[in-house]
Amino acid sequence: MIGELLHRPWPWYVTGPLLGLVAVGLLLLGNKPFGISSNLRHLCAACLPGDVAYFKYDWRQSGLWNLVFLAGVVVGGFVGGVLLRSPHPVAITSQAQASLAAIGIHDFSGLVPREIFTWHVLLSVRGVLMVVGGGFLIGFGTAYAGGCTSGHGIFGLADLQLPSVLAVVSFFAAGAAGSFLLLPLLIP
Amino acid sequence: MTTATATTPALARPRERLLPAYLFGGVLFGIVLTKGELVSWFRIQEALRFKGPYLYEVFASALAVATPAFAWLKRHRVRSVAGEVIAIQPKALGRGVRYVYGGLLFGLGWALVGACPGPLFALVGAGVGVMAVACLAAVAGTWVYGYLRPRLPH
């Protein structure tokens, strides 16, 4: 009974408020801005060589806390996605399922479709475009915009900042366009 | 000898004592992302194709908690555990071009991978190993942005 309860996916009214509380908690702890994509910059500053002004700063001073937070996210992914794994497929609406089936997605059993996110597919043009190309755009775009779904979508919007409104409207618009127009070209 | 090595960095960076708390916060966030299925490509596509309200309900309820809490913390000049008064640096608007262009590029990548940066890393923990490649590609993308930054419109 308790086991079943722990493995069940959470409804939006649990997930959303907890997300909000994570952002509030970081402010309360150390006046820290919630935002994951800054870590991509910190990782560059810490690990990658090159004479680039954007990466010349004390990443330990400004970003160590966030890199530690990011390490926690990986651990949390293991706890939530492996230890407390839900035995059921992700319960998207039947309209969403039909819409994705229409572009060639048929395996709805995991967290991500096996038609795309396997090592085998990664070795194909489609896999490289989606995983490497998509990942590259995420890194480039979030650095350009100065934030992602957490930094702009939650932290910036909760602080009522106009730049975050611009960024959020833009990434939702491009996300919809990408899902409707690009995905059908990339899935066989 | 142990005391000398233990106290010197602590004096230099007093806030590092909070690192375990940030780790704990990250673990909590990772669990919320996976149990809330925000790491799921299917959930993201459902939202981006306007075929279900789940993601929008999550965002709305997150903001319903965070927005008044932020305002309250700022108005009452609450001190953080680390000791400083909570204050949020406003992002510079400028011409706003970077937020639109950057947001558009990020949005395209988001649609392809079906995950934003937090979920990308949470998925590695959840056992979707291929996402480690997407994480590395994202780091590379950020590096290229940093390299091209002087020539890009902001």
PDB file of N, CA and C in Angstrom, chain B residues 41-101:
ATOM      1  N   TRP B  41       9.676  13.170 -21.998  1.00  0.00           N
ATOM      2  CA  TRP B  41       9.522  13.682 -23.362  1.00  0.00           C
ATOM      3  C   TRP B  41       8.043  13.735 -23.727  1.00  0.00           C
ATOM      4  N   PHE B  42       7.288  12.705 -23.309  1.00  0.00           N
ATOM      5  CA  PHE B  42       5.861  12.641 -23.645  1.00  0.00           C
ATOM      6  C   PHE B  42       5.094  13.813 -23.024  1.00  0.00           C
ATOM      7  N   ARG B  43       5.401  14.106 -21.752  1.00  0.00           N
ATOM      8  CA  ARG B  43       4.723  15.212 -21.061  1.00  0.00           C
ATOM      9  C   ARG B  43       5.033  16.555 -21.730  1.00  0.00           C
ATOM     10  N   ILE B  44       6.304  16.728 -22.136  1.00  0.00           N
ATOM     11  CA  ILE B  44       6.683  17.998 -22.753  1.00  0.00           C
ATOM     12  C   ILE B  44       5.989  18.150 -24.104  1.00  0.00           C
ATOM     13  N   GLN B  45       5.977  17.065 -24.896  1.00  0.00           N
ATOM     14  CA  GLN B  45       5.307  17.147 -26.202  1.00  0.00           C
ATOM     15  C   GLN B  45       3.808  17.378 -26.027  1.00  0.00           C
ATOM     16  N   GLU B  46       3.217  16.732 -24.999  1.00  0.00           N
ATOM     17  CA  GLU B  46       1.795  16.952 -24.720  1.00  0.00           C
ATOM     18  C   GLU B  46       1.510  18.444 -24.554  1.00  0.00           C
ATOM     19  N   ALA B  47       2.403  19.131 -23.822  1.00  0.00           N
ATOM     20  CA  ALA B  47       2.208  20.566 -23.575  1.00  0.00           C
ATOM     21  C   ALA B  47       2.502  21.382 -24.832  1.00  0.00           C
ATOM     22  N   LEU B  48       3.604  21.067 -25.521  1.00  0.00           N
ATOM     23  CA  LEU B  48       3.995  21.873 -26.677  1.00  0.00           C
ATOM     24  C   LEU B  48       3.024  21.702 -27.843  1.00  0.00           C
ATOM     25  N   ARG B  49       2.302  20.568 -27.857  1.00  0.00           N
ATOM     26  CA  ARG B  49       1.312  20.335 -28.918  1.00  0.00           C
ATOM     27  C   ARG B  49      -0.091  20.727 -28.443  1.00  0.00           C
ATOM     28  N   PHE B  50      -0.160  21.359 -27.264  1.00  0.00           N
ATOM     29  CA  PHE B  50      -1.439  21.825 -26.686  1.00  0.00           C
ATOM     30  C   PHE B  50      -2.475  20.707 -26.602  1.00  0.00           C
ATOM     31  N   LYS B  51      -2.019  19.524 -26.129  1.00  0.00           N
ATOM     32  CA  LYS B  51      -2.922  18.385 -26.043  1.00  0.00           C
ATOM     33  C   LYS B  51      -3.230  17.997 -24.594  1.00  0.00           C
ATOM     34  N   GLY B  52      -2.828  18.838 -23.655  1.00  0.00           N
ATOM     35  CA  GLY B  52      -3.141  18.545 -22.260  1.00  0.00           C
ATOM     36  C   GLY B  52      -2.629  19.646 -21.356  1.00  0.00           C
ATOM     37  N   PRO B  53      -3.301  19.850 -20.206  1.00  0.00           N
ATOM     38  CA  PRO B  53      -2.971  21.007 -19.355  1.00  0.00           C
ATOM     39  C   PRO B  53      -1.878  20.764 -18.323  1.00  0.00           C
ATOM     40  N   TYR B  54      -1.360  19.520 -18.211  1.00  0.00           N
ATOM     41  CA  TYR B  54      -0.517  19.176 -17.064  1.00  0.00           C
ATOM     42  C   TYR B  54       0.627  20.168 -16.813  1.00  0.00           C
ATOM     43  N   LEU B  55       1.462  20.411 -17.827  1.00  0.00           N
ATOM     44  CA  LEU B  55       2.638  21.271 -17.633  1.00  0.00           C
ATOM     45  C   LEU B  55       2.227  22.697 -17.256  1.00  0.00           C
ATOM     46  N   TYR B  56       1.131  23.164 -17.862  1.00  0.00           N
ATOM     47  CA  TYR B  56       0.666  24.521 -17.570  1.00  0.00           C
ATOM     48  C   TYR B  56       0.144  24.609 -16.134  1.00  0.00           C
ATOM     49  N   GLU B  57      -0.502  23.533 -15.681  1.00  0.00           N
ATOM     50  CA  GLU B  57      -0.974  23.511 -14.291  1.00  0.00           C
ATOM     51  C   GLU B  57       0.209  23.511 -13.324  1.00  0.00           C
ATOM     52  N   VAL B  58       1.266  22.772 -13.693  1.00  0.00           N
ATOM     53  CA  VAL B  58       2.462  22.740 -12.845  1.00  0.00           C
ATOM     54  C   VAL B  58       3.079  24.134 -12.746  1.00  0.00           C
ATOM     55  N   PHE B  59       3.252  24.792 -13.906  1.00  0.00           N
ATOM     56  CA  PHE B  59       3.854  26.128 -13.899  1.00  0.00           C
ATOM     57  C   PHE B  59       2.993  27.104 -13.105  1.00  0.00           C
ATOM     58  N   ALA B  60       1.681  27.070 -13.370  1.00  0.00           N
ATOM     59  CA  ALA B  60       0.790  28.020 -12.703  1.00  0.00           C
ATOM     60  C   ALA B  60       0.838  27.823 -11.193  1.00  0.00           C
ATOM     61  N   SER B  61       0.830  26.576 -10.730  1.00  0.00           N
ATOM     62  CA  SER B  61       0.811  26.360  -9.281  1.00  0.00           C
ATOM     63  C   SER B  61       2.181  26.655  -8.669  1.00  0.00           C
ATOM     64  N   ALA B  62       3.273  26.414  -9.432  1.00  0.00           N
ATOM     65  CA  ALA B  62       4.602  26.780  -8.921  1.00  0.00           C
ATOM     66  C   ALA B  62       4.685  28.287  -8.725  1.00  0.00           C
ATOM     67  N   LEU B  63       4.168  29.037  -9.717  1.00  0.00           N
ATOM     68  CA  LEU B  63       4.205  30.497  -9.628  1.00  0.00           C
ATOM     69  C   LEU B  63       3.251  31.013  -8.559  1.00  0.00           C
ATOM     70  N   ALA B  64       2.137  30.304  -8.374  1.00  0.00           N
ATOM     71  CA  ALA B  64       1.188  30.722  -7.341  1.00  0.00           C
ATOM     72  C   ALA B  64       1.828  30.633  -5.959  1.00  0.00           C
ATOM     73  N   VAL B  65       2.787  29.743  -5.792  1.00  0.00           N
ATOM     74  CA  VAL B  65       3.504  29.640  -4.517  1.00  0.00           C
ATOM     75  C   VAL B  65       4.679  30.630  -4.476  1.00  0.00           C
ATOM     76  N   ALA B  66       5.469  30.640  -5.557  1.00  0.00           N
ATOM     77  CA  ALA B  66       6.723  31.390  -5.515  1.00  0.00           C
ATOM     78  C   ALA B  66       6.518  32.906  -5.599  1.00  0.00           C
ATOM     79  N   THR B  67       5.567  33.365  -6.411  1.00  0.00           N
ATOM     80  CA  THR B  67       5.416  34.813  -6.622  1.00  0.00           C
ATOM     81  C   THR B  67       5.110  35.561  -5.323  1.00  0.00           C
ATOM     82  N   PRO B  68       4.052  35.175  -4.584  1.00  0.00           N
ATOM     83  CA  PRO B  68       3.806  35.897  -3.328  1.00  0.00           C
ATOM     84  C   PRO B  68       4.926  35.691  -2.305  1.00  0.00           C
ATOM     85  N   ALA B  69       5.541  34.505  -2.319  1.00  0.00           N
ATOM     86  CA  ALA B  69       6.627  34.251  -1.361  1.00  0.00           C
ATOM     87  C   ALA B  69       7.820  35.172  -1.639  1.00  0.00           C
ATOM     88  N   PHE B  70       8.180  35.325  -2.924  1.00  0.00           N
ATOM     89  CA  PHE B  70       9.284  36.224  -3.282  1.00  0.00           C
ATOM     90  C   PHE B  70       8.973  37.647  -2.829  1.00  0.00           C
ATOM     91  N   ALA B  71       7.759  38.103  -3.134  1.00  0.00           N
ATOM     92  CA  ALA B  71       7.372  39.475  -2.799  1.00  0.00           C
ATOM     93  C   ALA B  71       7.448  39.685  -1.290  1.00  0.00           C
ATOM     94  N   TRP B  72       6.981  38.699  -0.544  1.00  0.00           N
ATOM     95  CA  TRP B  72       6.974  38.817   0.914  1.00  0.00           C
ATOM     96  C   TRP B  72       8.395  38.864   1.469  1.00  0.00           C
ATOM     97  N   LEU B  73       9.257  37.966   0.945  1.00  0.00           N
ATOM     98  CA  LEU B  73      10.655  37.931   1.426  1.00  0.00           C
ATOM     99  C   LEU B  73      11.361  39.248   1.144  1.00  0.00           C
ATOM    100  N   LYS B  74      11.087  39.831  -0.035  1.00  0.00           N
ATOM    101  CA  LYS B  74      11.757  41.084  -0.390  1.00  0.00           C
ATOM    102  C   LYS B  74      11.225  42.245   0.443  1.00  0.00           C
ATOM    103  N   ARG B  75       9.894  42.276   0.586  1.00  0.00           N
ATOM    104  CA  ARG B  75       9.287  43.405   1.293  1.00  0.00           C
ATOM    105  C   ARG B  75       9.723  43.442   2.757  1.00  0.00           C
ATOM    106  N   HIS B  76       9.838  42.268   3.377  1.00  0.00           N
ATOM    107  CA  HIS B  76      10.201  42.243   4.796  1.00  0.00           C
ATOM    108  C   HIS B  76      11.699  42.139   5.013  1.00  0.00           C
ATOM    109  N   ARG B  77      12.452  42.254   3.915  1.00  0.00           N
ATOM    110  CA  ARG B  77      13.908  42.224   4.001  1.00  0.00           C
ATOM    111  C   ARG B  77      14.401  41.087   4.896  1.00  0.00           C
ATOM    112  N   VAL B  78      13.887  39.905   4.622  1.00  0.00           N
ATOM    113  CA  VAL B  78      14.231  38.709   5.403  1.00  0.00           C
ATOM    114  C   VAL B  78      15.699  38.359   5.164  1.00  0.00           C
ATOM    115  N   ARG B  79      16.373  37.906   6.195  1.00  0.00           N
ATOM    116  CA  ARG B  79      17.751  37.455   6.048  1.00  0.00           C
ATOM    117  C   ARG B  79      17.784  35.969   5.730  1.00  0.00           C
ATOM    118  N   SER B  80      18.680  35.598   4.818  1.00  0.00           N
ATOM    119  CA  SER B  80      18.832  34.181   4.502  1.00  0.00           C
ATOM    120  C   SER B  80      19.598  33.494   5.628  1.00  0.00           C
ATOM    121  N   VAL B  81      19.602  32.170   5.578  1.00  0.00           N
ATOM    122  CA  VAL B  81      20.351  31.395   6.572  1.00  0.00           C
ATOM    123  C   VAL B  81      21.821  31.801   6.547  1.00  0.00           C
ATOM    124  N   ALA B  82      22.322  32.113   5.332  1.00  0.00           N
ATOM    125  CA  ALA B  82      23.732  32.512   5.204  1.00  0.00           C
ATOM    126  C   ALA B  82      23.981  33.897   5.799  1.00  0.00           C
ATOM    127  N   GLY B  83      22.931  34.659   6.037  1.00  0.00           N
ATOM    128  CA  GLY B  83      23.085  35.905   6.755  1.00  0.00           C
ATOM    129  C   GLY B  83      22.817  37.183   5.990  1.00  0.00           C
ATOM    130  N   GLU B  84      22.722  37.082   4.645  1.00  0.00           N
ATOM    131  CA  GLU B  84      22.507  38.337   3.924  1.00  0.00           C
ATOM    132  C   GLU B  84      21.012  38.597   3.701  1.00  0.00           C
ATOM    133  N   VAL B  85      20.685  39.882   3.512  1.00  0.00           N
ATOM    134  CA  VAL B  85      19.295  40.248   3.247  1.00  0.00           C
ATOM    135  C   VAL B  85      18.917  39.753   1.852  1.00  0.00           C
ATOM    136  N   ILE B  86      17.766  39.102   1.754  1.00  0.00           N
ATOM    137  CA  ILE B  86      17.344  38.535   0.469  1.00  0.00           C
ATOM    138  C   ILE B  86      16.993  39.656  -0.504  1.00  0.00           C
ATOM    139  N   ALA B  87      17.687  39.686  -1.630  1.00  0.00           N
ATOM    140  CA  ALA B  87      17.444  40.690  -2.660  1.00  0.00           C
ATOM    141  C   ALA B  87      17.680  40.029  -4.003  1.00  0.00           C
ATOM    142  N   ILE B  88      16.796  40.261  -4.962  1.00  0.00           N
ATOM    143  CA  ILE B  88      16.945  39.618  -6.266  1.00  0.00           C
ATOM    144  C   ILE B  88      17.446  40.636  -7.282  1.00  0.00           C
ATOM    145  N   GLN B  89      18.566  40.306  -7.924  1.00  0.00           N
ATOM    146  CA  GLN B  89      19.110  41.172  -8.972  1.00  0.00           C
ATOM    147  C   GLN B  89      18.171  41.151 -10.170  1.00  0.00           C
ATOM    148  N   PRO B  90      17.631  42.306 -10.593  1.00  0.00           N
ATOM    149  CA  PRO B  90      16.808  42.280 -11.802  1.00  0.00           C
ATOM    150  C   PRO B  90      17.673  42.023 -13.037  1.00  0.00           C
ATOM    151  N   LYS B  91      17.143  41.253 -13.994  1.00  0.00           N
ATOM    152  CA  LYS B  91      17.877  41.011 -15.231  1.00  0.00           C
ATOM    153  C   LYS B  91      17.779  42.266 -16.096  1.00  0.00           C
ATOM    154  N   ALA B  92      18.895  42.660 -16.706  1.00  0.00           N
ATOM    155  CA  ALA B  92      18.876  43.863 -17.532  1.00  0.00           C
ATOM    156  C   ALA B  92      18.077  43.600 -18.803  1.00  0.00           C
ATOM    157  N   LEU B  93      17.111  44.461 -19.097  1.00  0.00           N
ATOM    158  CA  LEU B  93      16.287  44.254 -20.284  1.00  0.00           C
ATOM    159  C   LEU B  93      17.033  44.617 -21.559  1.00  0.00           C
ATOM    160  N   GLY B  94      17.731  45.749 -21.553  1.00  0.00           N
ATOM    161  CA  GLY B  94      18.416  46.201 -22.763  1.00  0.00           C
ATOM    162  C   GLY B  94      17.432  46.334 -23.910  1.00  0.00           C
ATOM    163  N   ARG B  95      17.832  45.881 -25.076  1.00  0.00           N
ATOM    164  CA  ARG B  95      16.896  45.885 -26.201  1.00  0.00           C
ATOM    165  C   ARG B  95      15.994  44.651 -26.167  1.00  0.00           C
ATOM    166  N   GLY B  96      16.332  43.712 -25.285  1.00  0.00           N
ATOM    167  CA  GLY B  96      15.498  42.527 -25.133  1.00  0.00           C
ATOM    168  C   GLY B  96      15.730  41.466 -26.186  1.00  0.00           C
ATOM    169  N   VAL B  97      16.627  41.752 -27.126  1.00  0.00           N
ATOM    170  CA  VAL B  97      16.835  40.844 -28.254  1.00  0.00           C
ATOM    171  C   VAL B  97      17.342  39.481 -27.796  1.00  0.00           C
ATOM    172  N   ARG B  98      18.258  39.495 -26.823  1.00  0.00           N
ATOM    173  CA  ARG B  98      18.838  38.218 -26.388  1.00  0.00           C
ATOM    174  C   ARG B  98      17.774  37.279 -25.818  1.00  0.00           C
ATOM    175  N   TYR B  99      16.766  37.829 -25.142  1.00  0.00           N
ATOM    176  CA  TYR B  99      15.746  36.972 -24.534  1.00  0.00           C
ATOM    177  C   TYR B  99      14.875  36.317 -25.597  1.00  0.00           C
ATOM    178  N   VAL B 100      14.627  37.057 -26.684  1.00  0.00           N
ATOM    179  CA  VAL B 100      13.798  36.509 -27.763  1.00  0.00           C
ATOM    180  C   VAL B 100      14.597  35.486 -28.576  1.00  0.00           C
ATOM    181  N   TYR B 101      15.772  35.886 -29.088  1.00  0.00           N
ATOM    182  CA  TYR B 101      16.580  34.973 -29.904  1.00  0.00           C
ATOM    183  C   TYR B 101      17.010  33.748 -29.093  1.00  0.00           C
TER     184      TYR B 101
END
